[in-house]
Amino acid sequence: MLDIRAVGAPMNRDARLIALALLLWGVGEGLFFYIQPLYIEELGATSVQIGGLLSVANVVRAVAFLPAGILADSVPRKWVMVGGWITGLIGVLLVGLARSWQGLIPGLLVYAISAYCIPVVNAYLAHAVGGHNVAQTFTTVFAGYAAGGVLSPAVGGWLAEVTTMRMVYFASALVFGISLIAIVQVSPQTTPTRARVSVRWRSLLNRRFIRFAASVCLVFVTLYLAFPLAPNFLRDVGGWRVTRIGALGSFQALGTALLNPLLGRLGQERGDGDPGGGVVGGTRGLMVGQGLVWCSVLLLLLAGSFPVLAAAYVLRGAYQGCRSLTQARATELASEADRGLLLGATESFIAAAQVVAPYVAGWLYAADPTYPFLSSLVLIPVVLLLGVIGSRA
């Protein structure tokens, strides 16, 4: 297990409890997350329908993040987080009870809504550490989430083969219940002093944040394009068994646990560019993270053996580091009173990118299974180059 004290972030009791709750959530989610497209396919959906369902789920996430961020600036954050944990538990139970891909939709959407607590967690953490070393704190805590998923994807793949994929979701619900007990133990936080509504919304409309939001969308579409249908590609084209595909999720979680703190240290060093410009702020950590994701896509396409695929998924773990560093940059664009608002808006833009990417990937995959990956290989360097140019403009 990752030692959350070993990487230098100022982890107090509440931050450690959140890291524990996220670690347990990572265990539960890891059981099903990497084989979920196969479960949807098993329930009768086509590749286009799978991509469409994942896009719809991300629409729900995108819509939920901003109101949650506003709520985090207005009411006690602890209970907003607890609500997210309860919602996720209900969602995974509904998914497990589905008997067709159409019947899976309610559970999938309820589970997607539970993601609203991500900006609330980040706002809570930023306050808990007094706004210091935020990038390192975010990456460290979410490395705990990744560490929880190191072994569970392989267990999930094995459990799906010896029982059914449905049983995997029920096992996840049990772990989510334990995670809920941990999150209930965190301390309440005082509600930040609220600014006038008209003043708060200006934080989203200034030029710095608009540039930041545009770069977030562009970066995360290119990074996520190769993700949604990778399990289907590995089974349909590579002929890999579901147990091996599930095990790859463990390697991605391991990569996240290892790379997140390293990228966090790089991201803690401010770049020369405007925080709202360039490659989501022009930070070295984000640029390195994007490069690692590009390498992972290349290895996945060229892999002829499981060790190479495992290496690809370890590098793919840099995606979560890019996400955490993006959120850390967002905290620098507003005061404490507006922090939840901007974190919620940033997650909305990331989710918007994840709405577009699965849908596009579904159509590309239907034309040729390699197209989503080839497109990502072309677009990531282009976006990196645009980011470097923008940071120097």
mmCIF file of C-alpha atoms in Angstrom, residues 13-14 17 78 82 124 180-188:
data_model
loop_
_atom_site.group_PDB
_atom_site.id
_atom_site.type_symbol
_atom_site.label_atom_id
_atom_site.label_comp_id
_atom_site.label_asym_id
_atom_site.label_seq_id
_atom_site.Cartn_x
_atom_site.Cartn_y
_atom_site.Cartn_z
ATOM 1 C CA ARG A 13 -5.873 13.630 9.952
ATOM 2 C CA ASP A 14 -8.676 14.686 7.612
ATOM 3 C CA LEU A 17 -9.079 9.896 6.161
ATOM 4 C CA LYS A 78 -18.330 17.099 4.657
ATOM 5 C CA VAL A 82 -21.005 11.936 2.148
ATOM 6 C CA TYR A 124 -12.019 20.364 1.223
ATOM 7 C CA LEU A 180 -18.511 5.430 3.266
ATOM 8 C CA ILE A 181 -17.759 4.674 6.924
ATOM 9 C CA ALA A 182 -14.315 6.282 6.502
ATOM 10 C CA ILE A 183 -15.568 9.479 4.856
ATOM 11 C CA VAL A 184 -18.173 10.010 7.574
ATOM 12 C CA GLN A 185 -15.288 10.341 10.079
ATOM 13 C CA VAL A 186 -13.766 13.538 8.592
ATOM 14 C CA SER A 187 -14.118 16.814 10.486
ATOM 15 C CA PRO A 188 -16.623 19.477 9.416
#
